[in-house]
mmCIF file of C-alpha atoms in Angstrom:
data_model
loop_
_atom_site.group_PDB
_atom_site.id
_atom_site.type_symbol
_atom_site.label_atom_id
_atom_site.label_comp_id
_atom_site.label_asym_id
_atom_site.label_seq_id
_atom_site.Cartn_x
_atom_site.Cartn_y
_atom_site.Cartn_z
ATOM 1 C CA MET A 5 24.998 84.285 82.799
ATOM 2 C CA GLU A 6 22.521 82.026 85.331
ATOM 3 C CA THR A 7 22.795 82.797 89.083
ATOM 4 C CA GLU A 8 22.450 78.685 89.440
ATOM 5 C CA GLU A 9 26.051 78.468 87.458
ATOM 6 C CA LEU A 10 27.677 81.147 89.391
ATOM 7 C CA GLU A 11 26.492 79.382 92.866
ATOM 8 C CA LYS A 12 27.424 76.000 91.551
ATOM 9 C CA VAL A 13 30.886 77.236 90.429
ATOM 10 C CA SER A 14 31.217 79.176 93.983
ATOM 11 C CA ARG A 15 30.125 75.917 95.672
ATOM 12 C CA ASP A 16 33.283 74.084 93.846
ATOM 13 C CA LEU A 17 35.643 76.276 94.366
ATOM 14 C CA LYS A 18 35.101 76.518 98.213
ATOM 15 C CA LYS A 19 35.196 72.691 98.370
ATOM 16 C CA LEU A 20 38.385 72.815 96.222
ATOM 17 C CA THR A 21 39.654 75.755 98.864
ATOM 18 C CA GLY A 22 38.751 73.679 101.814
ATOM 19 C CA GLU A 23 40.482 70.815 100.912
ATOM 20 C CA ILE A 24 44.072 72.732 100.282
ATOM 21 C CA GLN A 25 43.109 74.338 103.678
ATOM 22 C CA LYS A 26 43.068 71.083 105.201
ATOM 23 C CA VAL A 27 46.796 70.875 104.942
ATOM 24 C CA ILE A 28 47.740 74.464 103.915
ATOM 25 C CA ILE A 29 47.779 76.999 106.832
ATOM 26 C CA GLY A 30 47.209 80.263 105.265
ATOM 27 C CA GLN A 31 48.622 81.344 101.871
ATOM 28 C CA GLU A 32 44.805 82.612 100.967
ATOM 29 C CA TYR A 33 46.771 84.853 98.438
ATOM 30 C CA LEU A 34 49.038 81.967 97.024
ATOM 31 C CA ILE A 35 45.526 79.595 96.763
ATOM 32 C CA GLU A 36 43.466 82.193 95.028
ATOM 33 C CA ARG A 37 46.399 83.144 92.441
ATOM 34 C CA LEU A 38 46.527 79.041 91.761
ATOM 35 C CA LEU A 39 42.949 78.849 91.354
ATOM 36 C CA ILE A 40 42.932 82.141 89.163
ATOM 37 C CA THR A 41 45.764 80.498 86.980
ATOM 38 C CA LEU A 42 43.898 77.107 86.544
ATOM 39 C CA LEU A 43 40.766 78.550 85.401
ATOM 40 C CA CYS A 44 42.420 80.647 82.800
ATOM 41 C CA ASN A 45 44.005 77.559 81.342
ATOM 42 C CA GLN A 46 47.616 79.068 82.271
ATOM 43 C CA HIS A 47 50.996 78.334 83.860
ATOM 44 C CA VAL A 48 52.549 80.336 87.151
ATOM 45 C CA LEU A 49 55.823 80.635 88.168
ATOM 46 C CA ILE A 50 55.986 81.026 92.086
ATOM 47 C CA GLU A 51 59.306 82.682 93.756
ATOM 48 C CA GLY A 52 60.011 83.018 97.442
ATOM 49 C CA VAL A 53 62.585 81.402 100.088
ATOM 50 C CA PRO A 54 62.564 77.790 101.091
ATOM 51 C CA GLY A 55 59.951 76.552 103.714
ATOM 52 C CA LEU A 56 57.033 78.636 102.571
ATOM 53 C CA ALA A 57 54.990 75.635 101.247
ATOM 54 C CA LYS A 58 55.283 76.527 97.910
ATOM 55 C CA THR A 59 55.691 72.809 96.720
ATOM 56 C CA LEU A 60 53.293 71.394 99.512
ATOM 57 C CA THR A 61 50.522 73.820 98.544
ATOM 58 C CA VAL A 62 50.790 72.573 94.668
ATOM 59 C CA THR A 63 51.275 69.229 95.783
ATOM 60 C CA THR A 64 48.013 69.662 98.157
ATOM 61 C CA MET A 65 46.171 71.309 94.989
ATOM 62 C CA ALA A 66 46.920 68.429 92.720
ATOM 63 C CA ASP A 67 45.359 65.811 95.374
ATOM 64 C CA ALA A 68 42.530 67.950 95.397
ATOM 65 C CA LEU A 69 41.873 67.660 91.602
ATOM 66 C CA ASN A 70 40.933 64.273 90.169
ATOM 67 C CA THR A 71 43.627 64.646 87.370
ATOM 68 C CA GLY A 72 47.485 63.528 86.793
ATOM 69 C CA PHE A 73 50.102 64.879 88.661
ATOM 70 C CA ARG A 74 54.004 64.872 88.101
ATOM 71 C CA ARG A 75 56.573 66.558 90.379
ATOM 72 C CA ILE A 76 60.101 67.171 88.053
ATOM 73 C CA GLN A 77 62.961 68.494 90.353
ATOM 74 C CA PHE A 78 65.031 70.296 88.115
ATOM 75 C CA THR A 79 68.913 69.802 88.524
ATOM 76 C CA PRO A 80 72.107 70.741 86.245
ATOM 77 C CA ASP A 81 72.374 67.575 84.761
ATOM 78 C CA LEU A 82 68.851 67.074 83.406
ATOM 79 C CA LEU A 83 68.298 66.496 80.182
ATOM 80 C CA PRO A 84 65.320 67.608 77.917
ATOM 81 C CA ALA A 85 64.704 64.283 77.367
ATOM 82 C CA ASP A 86 64.153 63.829 81.011
ATOM 83 C CA LEU A 87 61.068 65.838 80.456
ATOM 84 C CA LEU A 88 59.751 65.195 76.939
ATOM 85 C CA GLY A 89 60.836 61.326 76.669
ATOM 86 C CA THR A 90 62.788 59.508 73.502
ATOM 87 C CA LEU A 91 62.280 56.865 71.174
ATOM 88 C CA ILE A 92 63.906 53.449 72.291
ATOM 89 C CA TYR A 93 65.065 51.044 69.526
ATOM 90 C CA ASN A 94 63.989 47.653 69.656
ATOM 91 C CA PRO A 95 67.084 45.568 67.785
ATOM 92 C CA LYS A 96 64.898 42.719 67.345
ATOM 93 C CA THR A 97 62.108 44.421 65.358
ATOM 94 C CA GLY A 98 64.093 47.232 64.051
ATOM 95 C CA ASP A 99 61.519 49.633 65.065
ATOM 96 C CA PHE A 100 61.095 52.786 67.446
ATOM 97 C CA SER A 101 59.244 52.691 70.529
ATOM 98 C CA THR A 102 57.925 55.803 72.282
ATOM 99 C CA LYS A 103 58.499 56.525 76.020
ATOM 100 C CA LYS A 104 56.417 59.488 77.100
ATOM 101 C CA GLY A 105 58.070 61.736 79.802
ATOM 102 C CA PRO A 106 56.600 63.269 82.648
ATOM 103 C CA LEU A 107 55.073 66.263 80.884
ATOM 104 C CA PHE A 108 52.573 63.781 79.831
ATOM 105 C CA THR A 109 50.175 64.428 82.519
ATOM 106 C CA ASN A 110 47.535 67.141 83.810
ATOM 107 C CA ILE A 111 49.602 69.571 86.239
ATOM 108 C CA VAL A 112 53.275 69.459 86.660
ATOM 109 C CA LEU A 113 55.313 70.691 89.239
ATOM 110 C CA ALA A 114 58.518 72.096 87.834
ATOM 111 C CA ASP A 115 60.424 72.415 91.337
ATOM 112 C CA GLU A 116 63.215 74.761 91.132
ATOM 113 C CA ILE A 117 63.147 75.412 87.522
ATOM 114 C CA ASN A 118 66.034 77.652 87.269
ATOM 115 C CA ARG A 119 68.524 74.877 88.425
ATOM 116 C CA ALA A 120 68.185 73.372 84.964
ATOM 117 C CA PRO A 121 69.970 74.540 81.803
ATOM 118 C CA ALA A 122 68.719 76.534 79.316
ATOM 119 C CA LYS A 123 68.214 73.615 76.806
ATOM 120 C CA VAL A 124 65.887 72.078 79.397
ATOM 121 C CA GLN A 125 64.101 75.333 80.278
ATOM 122 C CA SER A 126 63.617 76.028 76.539
ATOM 123 C CA ALA A 127 62.164 72.084 76.342
ATOM 124 C CA LEU A 128 59.498 72.734 78.973
ATOM 125 C CA LEU A 129 58.509 76.311 77.806
ATOM 126 C CA GLU A 130 57.780 75.510 74.500
ATOM 127 C CA ALA A 131 55.629 72.202 75.586
ATOM 128 C CA MET A 132 53.958 74.856 78.018
ATOM 129 C CA GLN A 133 53.523 77.042 74.998
ATOM 130 C CA GLU A 134 52.524 74.695 72.294
ATOM 131 C CA ARG A 135 50.894 72.069 74.319
ATOM 132 C CA GLN A 136 52.429 69.470 72.203
ATOM 133 C CA ILE A 137 55.514 67.370 72.103
ATOM 134 C CA THR A 138 57.378 66.182 69.342
ATOM 135 C CA LEU A 139 59.389 62.872 69.427
ATOM 136 C CA GLY A 140 60.809 61.660 66.433
ATOM 137 C CA GLU A 141 58.452 62.296 63.524
ATOM 138 C CA GLU A 142 55.088 61.967 65.772
ATOM 139 C CA THR A 143 53.763 65.091 67.551
ATOM 140 C CA HIS A 144 51.971 64.057 70.750
ATOM 141 C CA GLU A 145 48.833 66.381 72.017
ATOM 142 C CA LEU A 146 49.137 67.202 75.457
ATOM 143 C CA GLU A 147 46.584 66.258 78.206
ATOM 144 C CA ASP A 148 43.709 68.867 79.041
ATOM 145 C CA PRO A 149 43.772 70.451 81.288
ATOM 146 C CA PHE A 150 47.536 70.869 81.318
ATOM 147 C CA MET A 151 49.260 73.203 83.733
ATOM 148 C CA VAL A 152 52.683 74.338 84.980
ATOM 149 C CA LEU A 153 53.624 75.566 88.312
ATOM 150 C CA ALA A 154 57.057 76.324 88.480
ATOM 151 C CA THR A 155 58.985 77.471 91.823
ATOM 152 C CA GLN A 156 62.426 79.099 92.163
ATOM 153 C CA ASN A 157 64.269 80.292 95.045
ATOM 154 C CA PRO A 158 65.377 84.006 94.913
ATOM 155 C CA VAL A 159 67.823 83.787 97.555
ATOM 156 C CA GLU A 160 70.668 81.058 96.588
ATOM 157 C CA GLN A 161 71.777 82.004 92.947
ATOM 158 C CA GLU A 162 75.032 79.940 93.099
ATOM 159 C CA GLY A 163 74.837 76.672 90.324
ATOM 160 C CA THR A 164 71.390 78.351 88.972
ATOM 161 C CA TYR A 165 70.380 79.419 85.637
ATOM 162 C CA PRO A 166 67.995 82.297 85.613
ATOM 163 C CA LEU A 167 65.027 82.227 83.092
ATOM 164 C CA PRO A 168 65.527 84.964 80.494
ATOM 165 C CA GLU A 169 62.770 87.570 80.469
ATOM 166 C CA ALA A 170 61.079 86.270 77.053
ATOM 167 C CA GLN A 171 60.732 82.852 78.694
ATOM 168 C CA VAL A 172 59.225 84.295 82.144
ATOM 169 C CA ASP A 173 56.692 85.871 79.637
ATOM 170 C CA ARG A 174 55.201 82.775 79.120
ATOM 171 C CA PHE A 175 53.828 82.527 82.507
ATOM 172 C CA MET A 176 50.618 84.200 83.100
ATOM 173 C CA MET A 177 51.413 85.293 86.748
ATOM 174 C CA LYS A 178 54.699 85.319 88.692
ATOM 175 C CA LEU A 179 53.762 85.272 92.571
ATOM 176 C CA GLN A 180 56.313 86.305 95.201
ATOM 177 C CA ILE A 181 55.205 84.572 98.501
ATOM 178 C CA THR A 182 56.059 86.106 101.729
ATOM 179 C CA TYR A 183 56.339 84.633 105.499
ATOM 180 C CA PRO A 184 53.115 83.616 107.342
ATOM 181 C CA ALA A 185 51.804 86.138 109.994
ATOM 182 C CA ARG A 186 52.277 85.321 113.954
ATOM 183 C CA ASP A 187 49.162 83.597 114.722
ATOM 184 C CA GLU A 188 49.252 81.553 111.483
ATOM 185 C CA GLU A 189 52.833 80.473 111.925
ATOM 186 C CA LEU A 190 51.438 79.489 115.931
ATOM 187 C CA ARG A 191 49.061 77.412 113.813
ATOM 188 C CA ILE A 192 51.833 75.769 112.088
ATOM 189 C CA LEU A 193 53.821 74.651 114.862
ATOM 190 C CA ARG A 194 50.491 73.169 116.451
ATOM 191 C CA GLU A 195 49.154 71.294 113.161
ATOM 192 C CA GLN A 196 52.422 70.564 111.517
ATOM 193 C CA ALA A 197 55.041 69.860 114.068
ATOM 194 C CA LEU A 198 54.417 66.387 114.266
ATOM 195 C CA ILE A 199 56.085 63.464 113.165
ATOM 196 C CA LYS A 200 52.754 61.598 112.036
ATOM 197 C CA LYS A 201 50.321 63.687 110.171
ATOM 198 C CA ASN A 202 46.710 62.747 109.623
ATOM 199 C CA GLN A 203 45.584 65.164 106.882
ATOM 200 C CA LYS A 204 44.245 63.418 104.164
ATOM 201 C CA VAL A 205 43.290 65.373 100.702
ATOM 202 C CA GLU A 206 39.987 64.150 98.761
ATOM 203 C CA ALA A 207 39.873 64.877 94.913
ATOM 204 C CA VAL A 208 36.761 66.773 94.460
ATOM 205 C CA ILE A 209 37.046 68.480 91.293
ATOM 206 C CA THR A 210 37.364 66.729 87.952
ATOM 207 C CA PRO A 211 38.950 67.569 84.375
ATOM 208 C CA GLU A 212 35.430 68.200 82.948
ATOM 209 C CA GLU A 213 34.536 70.537 85.900
ATOM 210 C CA ILE A 214 37.563 72.296 85.420
ATOM 211 C CA ARG A 215 37.018 72.745 81.533
ATOM 212 C CA ASN A 216 33.094 73.928 82.362
ATOM 213 C CA MET A 217 34.303 76.517 84.732
ATOM 214 C CA ARG A 218 37.257 77.717 82.020
ATOM 215 C CA SER A 219 33.819 78.168 79.571
ATOM 216 C CA LEU A 220 32.425 80.513 82.174
ATOM 217 C CA VAL A 221 35.189 82.953 82.664
ATOM 218 C CA ASP A 222 34.831 83.456 79.113
ATOM 219 C CA ARG A 223 31.061 84.516 79.535
ATOM 220 C CA ILE A 224 32.240 87.029 82.426
ATOM 221 C CA HIS A 225 30.904 90.502 81.263
ATOM 222 C CA ILE A 226 33.960 92.927 80.832
ATOM 223 C CA ASP A 227 32.754 96.715 80.041
ATOM 224 C CA GLU A 228 34.174 99.043 77.469
ATOM 225 C CA LYS A 229 35.547 101.264 80.054
ATOM 226 C CA ILE A 230 37.463 98.537 81.946
ATOM 227 C CA GLU A 231 38.794 96.907 78.860
ATOM 228 C CA GLU A 232 40.270 100.863 78.047
ATOM 229 C CA TYR A 233 41.494 100.959 81.709
ATOM 230 C CA ILE A 234 43.368 97.365 81.529
ATOM 231 C CA VAL A 235 45.144 98.918 77.854
ATOM 232 C CA ASP A 236 45.821 102.367 79.554
ATOM 233 C CA LEU A 237 47.796 99.942 82.503
ATOM 234 C CA VAL A 238 49.702 98.461 79.757
ATOM 235 C CA LEU A 239 50.386 101.363 78.047
ATOM 236 C CA ALA A 240 51.521 103.277 80.885
ATOM 237 C CA THR A 241 54.407 100.784 81.463
ATOM 238 C CA ARG A 242 55.423 101.682 77.878
ATOM 239 C CA GLN A 243 54.995 105.377 77.420
ATOM 240 C CA PRO A 244 54.512 106.720 80.880
ATOM 241 C CA GLU A 245 54.885 110.415 79.854
ATOM 242 C CA GLU A 246 51.477 110.334 78.240
ATOM 243 C CA TYR A 247 50.048 109.375 81.868
ATOM 244 C CA GLY A 248 51.698 111.926 83.645
ATOM 245 C CA LEU A 249 54.271 109.697 85.074
ATOM 246 C CA LYS A 250 58.131 111.042 84.968
ATOM 247 C CA ILE A 251 59.404 107.519 85.496
ATOM 248 C CA GLY A 252 60.530 106.701 82.109
ATOM 249 C CA GLU A 253 64.049 106.225 82.974
ATOM 250 C CA LEU A 254 63.383 103.632 85.356
ATOM 251 C CA ILE A 255 61.887 101.158 83.054
ATOM 252 C CA GLN A 256 63.931 99.382 80.201
ATOM 253 C CA TYR A 257 61.007 97.640 78.568
ATOM 254 C CA GLY A 258 57.501 98.088 79.061
ATOM 255 C CA ALA A 259 54.956 95.070 79.075
ATOM 256 C CA SER A 260 53.616 93.489 75.916
ATOM 257 C CA PRO A 261 50.279 92.934 74.379
ATOM 258 C CA ARG A 262 50.581 89.757 76.061
ATOM 259 C CA ALA A 263 50.216 91.407 79.668
ATOM 260 C CA THR A 264 47.027 92.943 78.122
ATOM 261 C CA ILE A 265 45.677 89.506 77.316
ATOM 262 C CA TYR A 266 46.422 87.843 80.676
ATOM 263 C CA LEU A 267 45.442 91.045 82.728
ATOM 264 C CA THR A 268 41.801 90.581 81.054
ATOM 265 C CA MET A 269 41.732 86.686 81.697
ATOM 266 C CA ALA A 270 42.944 86.869 85.113
ATOM 267 C CA SER A 271 40.417 89.842 86.151
ATOM 268 C CA ARG A 272 37.770 87.568 84.684
ATOM 269 C CA ALA A 273 38.390 84.640 86.835
ATOM 270 C CA HIS A 274 38.843 86.800 89.685
ATOM 271 C CA ALA A 275 35.546 88.091 89.284
ATOM 272 C CA LEU A 276 34.276 84.740 89.214
ATOM 273 C CA ILE A 277 35.911 83.559 91.907
ATOM 274 C CA SER A 278 34.505 86.709 93.720
ATOM 275 C CA GLY A 279 30.883 85.165 92.909
ATOM 276 C CA ARG A 280 30.370 88.176 90.214
ATOM 277 C CA ASP A 281 29.716 87.615 86.826
ATOM 278 C CA TYR A 282 31.238 91.217 85.824
ATOM 279 C CA VAL A 283 34.533 92.926 86.173
ATOM 280 C CA THR A 284 35.300 95.734 88.564
ATOM 281 C CA PRO A 285 38.479 97.954 88.265
ATOM 282 C CA HIS A 286 39.340 96.058 91.751
ATOM 283 C CA ASP A 287 39.670 92.588 90.061
ATOM 284 C CA VAL A 288 41.787 94.377 87.506
ATOM 285 C CA LYS A 289 44.077 96.024 90.447
ATOM 286 C CA SER A 290 43.971 92.703 92.497
ATOM 287 C CA VAL A 291 46.186 90.598 89.749
ATOM 288 C CA ALA A 292 47.985 93.713 88.290
ATOM 289 C CA TYR A 293 50.977 92.814 90.230
ATOM 290 C CA ASP A 294 51.047 89.384 89.706
ATOM 291 C CA VAL A 295 50.571 89.418 85.886
ATOM 292 C CA LEU A 296 52.991 92.793 85.278
ATOM 293 C CA ARG A 297 55.921 92.258 87.813
ATOM 294 C CA HIS A 298 57.644 90.201 85.403
ATOM 295 C CA ARG A 299 57.030 92.100 82.360
ATOM 296 C CA VAL A 300 58.015 95.338 83.312
ATOM 297 C CA ILE A 301 61.544 95.305 83.453
ATOM 298 C CA ILE A 302 63.418 97.886 85.169
ATOM 299 C CA SER A 303 66.885 99.800 83.935
ATOM 300 C CA TYR A 304 69.980 100.422 85.990
ATOM 301 C CA GLU A 305 69.006 103.735 86.952
ATOM 302 C CA ALA A 306 65.688 101.744 88.783
ATOM 303 C CA GLU A 307 68.624 99.443 90.211
ATOM 304 C CA ALA A 308 70.552 102.395 91.560
ATOM 305 C CA GLU A 309 67.804 103.866 93.200
ATOM 306 C CA GLU A 310 66.587 100.792 94.668
ATOM 307 C CA LYS A 311 63.283 100.456 93.072
ATOM 308 C CA ARG A 312 61.748 97.107 92.131
ATOM 309 C CA SER A 313 59.078 96.724 89.353
ATOM 310 C CA GLU A 314 56.606 96.778 92.011
ATOM 311 C CA ASP A 315 56.889 100.131 92.953
ATOM 312 C CA ILE A 316 56.532 101.243 89.349
ATOM 313 C CA ILE A 317 53.273 99.159 89.209
ATOM 314 C CA LYS A 318 51.907 101.087 92.210
ATOM 315 C CA LEU A 319 52.524 104.465 90.827
ATOM 316 C CA ILE A 320 50.992 103.412 87.466
ATOM 317 C CA LEU A 321 47.942 101.973 89.382
ATOM 318 C CA ASP A 322 47.710 105.176 91.542
ATOM 319 C CA THR A 323 47.899 107.363 88.631
ATOM 320 C CA VAL A 324 45.769 105.911 85.799
ATOM 321 C CA LYS A 325 42.419 107.001 85.836
ATOM 322 C CA VAL A 326 40.015 104.402 87.408
ATOM 323 C CA PRO A 327 37.051 104.033 85.429
#
C-alpha cells in the first residue's frame, strides 16, 4: 500500500473524529469502534445505561458523514411495515405504489432495539444481512453504505424483548459503554449544561470516500502467524482444554466462524486507523472483546460463579500463545 494512501485515510479519519468530538466529550473507545464498523461495512450493537451519549454519538457521526440518516425509536407497537415500507393501493388506477420505509437510507439508528417485538427485530436483521428489502413482488437494494447502529439499555428489562443469540450474532461488534472519567464529566458540565448549545458539525466525508477507505481495509497485510492466532483464539472458545484452559464447564457455546471473519476484518480496520498497513497481535487483542463478548455464551455454572463472557475472553487472551 502506498504511503500517500495511508496518510490520506489518516487525515480523513482524524477530520471525521475531530468533527464528532466537537459535540462528544470523551467516548474515544466508542468513536473508534464506530469507525471500525463503518470501515468494515458492518453493524454494531451498543449497550449502556441511559445518559451516556450513545444516541448523540451516533447522530453526530451521521451528521459528519455526507450520507442519509434515519433514527427509529423502537416501541412495542411497532410493525415490520413501519421499518420496511408497504404497498399502497390506488382505487382509481387499480395499481399498487411503493412507499419505502426508513430503512431506505445509509445510516440507521435503531434506538432501544429490545423494546420492539420479535417480528420487527427479525425484519430489521434480515435487511441487515441481505441488504435488500422485498415489498410485494419487487426486491429493492438498500443504499451503499448501509449501516445499522442499534442501542439497548441493559438495566431496565420490563417490557423488553431480548434479542436471541442467533440474531445478536449478526452484529459485528457489541460495545459496552461505561461512565466518563471525572475530568471528562467536568468538561461535560462546562460545555453541555447550557440551554442553548452552539456546536455545529460539518459533513466532511462522502459515501465515495467511505467506499475507498473500505477497499484499503482489504489490502491491509495480515501475516500467516496472525491468521493462525485469530483461529486459535476462536477455537479456544469451543475447545478450551486443547489450549490448557479448564473452563469448558463455563462455556455453553463457543464463537462461530463468523467470529473468525469479523475478528480478521476488525483487526485490519484497527490497523488502518492506527496508520499501519499490516496487522499486529495488538490489533487483534484490541478488538477481541467487542467481537467475541456476544458470541461466547456462558453456562449456568458460569452465572453461578458470577463469571461474565469478558472474564472467559480475558483468560483465553492471557493463555493462547501470541506470535
